[in-house]
Short mmCIF file of C-alpha atoms in Angstrom, two decimals:
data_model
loop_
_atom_site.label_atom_id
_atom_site.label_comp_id
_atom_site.label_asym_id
_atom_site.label_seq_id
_atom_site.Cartn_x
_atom_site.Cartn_y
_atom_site.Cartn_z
CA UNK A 2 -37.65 -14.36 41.64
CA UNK A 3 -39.49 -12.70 38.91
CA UNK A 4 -37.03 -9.79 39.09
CA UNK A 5 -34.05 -11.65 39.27
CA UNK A 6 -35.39 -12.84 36.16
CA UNK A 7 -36.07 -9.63 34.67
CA UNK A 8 -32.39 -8.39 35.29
CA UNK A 9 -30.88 -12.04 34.13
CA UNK A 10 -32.98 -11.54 30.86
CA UNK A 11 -31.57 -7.72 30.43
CA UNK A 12 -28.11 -8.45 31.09
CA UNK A 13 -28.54 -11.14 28.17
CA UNK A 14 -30.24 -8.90 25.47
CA UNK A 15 -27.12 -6.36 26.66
CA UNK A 16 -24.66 -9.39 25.55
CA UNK A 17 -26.50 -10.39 22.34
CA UNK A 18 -26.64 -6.65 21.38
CA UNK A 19 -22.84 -6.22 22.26
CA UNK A 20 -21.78 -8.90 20.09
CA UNK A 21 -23.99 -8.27 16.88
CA UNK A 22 -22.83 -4.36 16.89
CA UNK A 23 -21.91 -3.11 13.40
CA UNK A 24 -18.61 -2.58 13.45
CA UNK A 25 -17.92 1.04 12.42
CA UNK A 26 -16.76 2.08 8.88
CA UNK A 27 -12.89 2.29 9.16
CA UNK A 28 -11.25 6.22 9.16
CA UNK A 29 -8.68 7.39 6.27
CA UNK A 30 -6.17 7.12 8.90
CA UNK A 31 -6.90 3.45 10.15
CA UNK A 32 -7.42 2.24 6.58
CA UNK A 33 -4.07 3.95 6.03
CA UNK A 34 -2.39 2.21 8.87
CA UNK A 35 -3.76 -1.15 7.97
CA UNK A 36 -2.68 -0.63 4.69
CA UNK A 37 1.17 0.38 5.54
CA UNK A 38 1.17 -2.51 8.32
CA UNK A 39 -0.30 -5.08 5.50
CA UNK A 40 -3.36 -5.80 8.28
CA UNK A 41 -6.00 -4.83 5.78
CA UNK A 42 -7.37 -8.24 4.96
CA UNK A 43 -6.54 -9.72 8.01
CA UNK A 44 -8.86 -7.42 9.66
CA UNK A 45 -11.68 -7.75 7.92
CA UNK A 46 -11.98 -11.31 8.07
CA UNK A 47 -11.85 -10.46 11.43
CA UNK A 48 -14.61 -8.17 11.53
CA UNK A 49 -16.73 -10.96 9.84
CA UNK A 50 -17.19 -9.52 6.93
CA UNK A 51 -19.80 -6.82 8.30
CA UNK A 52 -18.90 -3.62 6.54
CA UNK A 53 -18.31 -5.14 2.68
CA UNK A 54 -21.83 -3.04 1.20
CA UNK A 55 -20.27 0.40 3.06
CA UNK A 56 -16.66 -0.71 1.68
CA UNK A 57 -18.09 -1.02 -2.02
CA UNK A 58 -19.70 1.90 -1.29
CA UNK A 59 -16.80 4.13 -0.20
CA UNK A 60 -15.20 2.59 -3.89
CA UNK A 61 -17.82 2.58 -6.02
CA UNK A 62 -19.81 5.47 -4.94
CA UNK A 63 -17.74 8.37 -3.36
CA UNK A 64 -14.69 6.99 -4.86
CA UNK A 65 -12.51 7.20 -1.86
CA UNK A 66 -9.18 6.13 -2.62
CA UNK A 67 -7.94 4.33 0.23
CA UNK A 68 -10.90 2.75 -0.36
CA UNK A 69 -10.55 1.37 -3.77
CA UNK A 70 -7.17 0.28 -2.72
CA UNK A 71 -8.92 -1.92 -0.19
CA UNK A 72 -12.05 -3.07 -2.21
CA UNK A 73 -9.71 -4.15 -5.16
CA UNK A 74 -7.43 -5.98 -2.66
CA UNK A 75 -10.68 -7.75 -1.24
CA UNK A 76 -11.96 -8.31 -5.35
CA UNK A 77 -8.00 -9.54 -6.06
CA UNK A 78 -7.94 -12.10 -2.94
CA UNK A 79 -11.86 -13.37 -2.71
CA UNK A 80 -12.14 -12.09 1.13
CA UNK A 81 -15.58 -11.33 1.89
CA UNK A 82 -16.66 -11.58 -1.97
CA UNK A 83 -16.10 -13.89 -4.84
CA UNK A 84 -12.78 -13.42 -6.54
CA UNK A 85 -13.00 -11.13 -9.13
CA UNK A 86 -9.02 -9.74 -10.18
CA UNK A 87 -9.97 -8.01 -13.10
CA UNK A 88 -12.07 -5.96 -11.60
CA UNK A 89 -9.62 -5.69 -8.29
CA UNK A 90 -7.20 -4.41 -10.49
CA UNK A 91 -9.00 -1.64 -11.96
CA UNK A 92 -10.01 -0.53 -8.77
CA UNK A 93 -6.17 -0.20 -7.96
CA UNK A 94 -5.55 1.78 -11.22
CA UNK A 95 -8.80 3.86 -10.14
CA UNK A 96 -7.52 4.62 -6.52
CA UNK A 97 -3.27 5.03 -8.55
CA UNK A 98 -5.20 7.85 -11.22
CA UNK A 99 -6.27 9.96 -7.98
CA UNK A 100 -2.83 9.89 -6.22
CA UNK A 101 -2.52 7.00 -4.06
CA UNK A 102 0.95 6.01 -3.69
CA UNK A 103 -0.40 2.87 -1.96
CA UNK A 104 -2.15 1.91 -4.62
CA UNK A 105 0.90 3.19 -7.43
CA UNK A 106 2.95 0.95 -5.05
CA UNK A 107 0.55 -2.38 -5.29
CA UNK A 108 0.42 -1.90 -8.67
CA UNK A 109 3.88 -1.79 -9.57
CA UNK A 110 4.36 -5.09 -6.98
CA UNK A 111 2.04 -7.02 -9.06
CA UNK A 112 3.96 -6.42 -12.53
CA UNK A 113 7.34 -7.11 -10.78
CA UNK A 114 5.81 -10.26 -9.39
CA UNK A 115 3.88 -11.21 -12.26
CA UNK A 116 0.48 -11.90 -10.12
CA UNK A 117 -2.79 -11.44 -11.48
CA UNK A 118 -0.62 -9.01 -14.23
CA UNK A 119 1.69 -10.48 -16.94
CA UNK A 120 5.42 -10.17 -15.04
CA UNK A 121 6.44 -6.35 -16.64
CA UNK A 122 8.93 -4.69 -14.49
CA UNK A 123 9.79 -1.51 -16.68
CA UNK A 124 5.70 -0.76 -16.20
CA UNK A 125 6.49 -1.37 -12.33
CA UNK A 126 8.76 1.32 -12.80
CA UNK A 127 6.24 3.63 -14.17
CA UNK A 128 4.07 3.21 -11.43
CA UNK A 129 6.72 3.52 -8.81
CA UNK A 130 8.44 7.00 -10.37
CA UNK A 131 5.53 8.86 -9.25
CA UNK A 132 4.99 8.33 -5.78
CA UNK A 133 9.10 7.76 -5.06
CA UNK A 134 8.85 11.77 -6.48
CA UNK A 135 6.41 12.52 -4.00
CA UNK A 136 8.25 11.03 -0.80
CA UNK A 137 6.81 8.00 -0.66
CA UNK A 138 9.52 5.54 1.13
CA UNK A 139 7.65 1.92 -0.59
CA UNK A 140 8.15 3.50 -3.61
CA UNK A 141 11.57 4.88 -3.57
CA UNK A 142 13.02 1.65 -1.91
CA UNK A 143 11.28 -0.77 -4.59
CA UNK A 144 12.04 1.88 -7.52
CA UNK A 145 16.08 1.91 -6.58
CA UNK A 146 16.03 -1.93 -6.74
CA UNK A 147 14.70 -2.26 -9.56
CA UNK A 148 16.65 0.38 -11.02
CA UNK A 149 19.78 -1.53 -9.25
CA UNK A 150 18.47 -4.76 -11.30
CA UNK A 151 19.19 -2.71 -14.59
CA UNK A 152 15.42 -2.08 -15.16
CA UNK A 153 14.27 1.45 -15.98
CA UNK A 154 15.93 4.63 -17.50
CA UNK A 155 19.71 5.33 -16.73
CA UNK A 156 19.08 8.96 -16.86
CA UNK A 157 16.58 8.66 -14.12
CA UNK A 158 19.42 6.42 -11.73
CA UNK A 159 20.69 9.47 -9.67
CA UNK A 160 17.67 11.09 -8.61
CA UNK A 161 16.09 7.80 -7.35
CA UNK A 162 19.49 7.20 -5.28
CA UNK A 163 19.29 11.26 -4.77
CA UNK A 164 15.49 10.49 -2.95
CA UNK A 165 16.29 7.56 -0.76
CA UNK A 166 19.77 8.58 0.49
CA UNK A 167 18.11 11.60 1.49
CA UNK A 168 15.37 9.93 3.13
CA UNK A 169 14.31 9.54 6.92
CA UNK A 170 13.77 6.12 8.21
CA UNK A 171 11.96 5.03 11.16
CA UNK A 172 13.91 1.80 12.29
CA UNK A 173 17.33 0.39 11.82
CA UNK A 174 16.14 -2.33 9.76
CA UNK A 175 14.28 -0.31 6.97
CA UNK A 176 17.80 1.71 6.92
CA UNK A 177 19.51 -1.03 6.43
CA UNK A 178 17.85 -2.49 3.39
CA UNK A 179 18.17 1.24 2.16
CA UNK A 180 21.74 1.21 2.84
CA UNK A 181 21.64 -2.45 0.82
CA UNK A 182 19.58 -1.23 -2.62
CA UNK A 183 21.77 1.84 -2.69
CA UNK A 184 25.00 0.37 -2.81
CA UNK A 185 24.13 -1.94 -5.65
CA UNK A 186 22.46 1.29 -7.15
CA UNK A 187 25.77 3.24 -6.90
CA UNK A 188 27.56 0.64 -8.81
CA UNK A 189 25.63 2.02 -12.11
CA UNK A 190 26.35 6.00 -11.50
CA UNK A 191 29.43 7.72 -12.58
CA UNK A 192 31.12 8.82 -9.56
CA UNK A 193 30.33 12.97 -10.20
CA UNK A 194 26.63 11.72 -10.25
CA UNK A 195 27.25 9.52 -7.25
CA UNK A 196 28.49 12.54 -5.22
CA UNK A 197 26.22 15.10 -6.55
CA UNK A 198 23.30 12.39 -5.51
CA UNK A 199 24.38 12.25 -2.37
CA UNK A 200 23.82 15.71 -1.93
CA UNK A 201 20.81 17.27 0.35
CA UNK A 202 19.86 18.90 -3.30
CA UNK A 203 20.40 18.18 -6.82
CA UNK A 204 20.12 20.14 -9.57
CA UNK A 205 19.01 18.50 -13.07
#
């Protein structure tokens, strides 16, 4: 009886100790995932909260961008912490400043949207021009609509269409909406820029 007890006891402490684990600090590539899938701050609330001092840290201390991305988005939201935009925000400029496209990307959402930011949609623009030159799909897909909208430089209209038409897309749906923004895009060029756009390279 007593070691029936024993075992019962064990197998309880193994339970407890199971569901009070730390849950481990999230890799570049996960954060990155959860960031692309917009899961970030869904999955933290459902890690109850347990990793916000490493998170900070990753942000504040080694200055990690993917990081910064998510500790601003956790500062802009109040998940885990008090609300605190202004300081959200400049973690997103931190994390833009180093490279992120993610966080160029965010940026440039909130200033077309006018959340947190006063609505400025030629600054999107600045944000997006950066990371749509590097590749990044977000960017060039929200950068030719915008441009499509009128906002932005005309001079800068063919190389944006030049990027996305050129792109690779994963699924028919994301193509689709490219196919979308660039028509309404193509309605602003000049037909010789049109067809020089469409073009695997363009010469400026």
């Amino acid at each position: 009886m007593l070691r029936l007890t024993l075992v019962l006891l064990l197998l309880m402490s193994h339970a407890v100790v199971a569901q009070t684990r730390a849950v481990d600090v999230y890799s570049q590539a996960q954060l990155l995932q959860m960031i692309r899938n917009h899961t970030y701050l869904q999955r933290i609330k459902a890690d109850n909260c347990q990793i916000v001092q490493d998170i900070e840290a990753h942000a504040d201390v080694l200055k990690e961008p993917m990081y910064q991305y998510l500790w601003g988005e956790m500062l802009n939201h109040g998940v885990c912490v008090k609300a605190d935009p202004a300081s959200g925000m400049q973690q997103l400029r931190a994390a833009a400043n180093q490279g992120s496209a993610e966080a160029m990307v965010r940026l440039a959402q909130y200033y077309s949207e006018g959340q947190f930011l006063m609505q400025d949609k030629q600054r999107a623009v600045q944000y997006l021009y950066s990371a749509a030159a590097n590749g990044d799909l977000p960017a060039q897909m929200m950068l030719v609509q915008l441009f499509g909208e009128g906002y932005g430089s005309p001079r800068d209209y063919m190389m944006a269409y030049h990027w996305l038409y050129n792109q690779t897309f994963n699924d028919a749906k994301t193509q689709k909406r490219a196919r979308e923004l660039l028509a309404k895009l193509a309605l602003k060029l000049p037909a010789s820029q049109l067809e020089q756009a469409q073009k695997a390279v363009v010469h400026r």
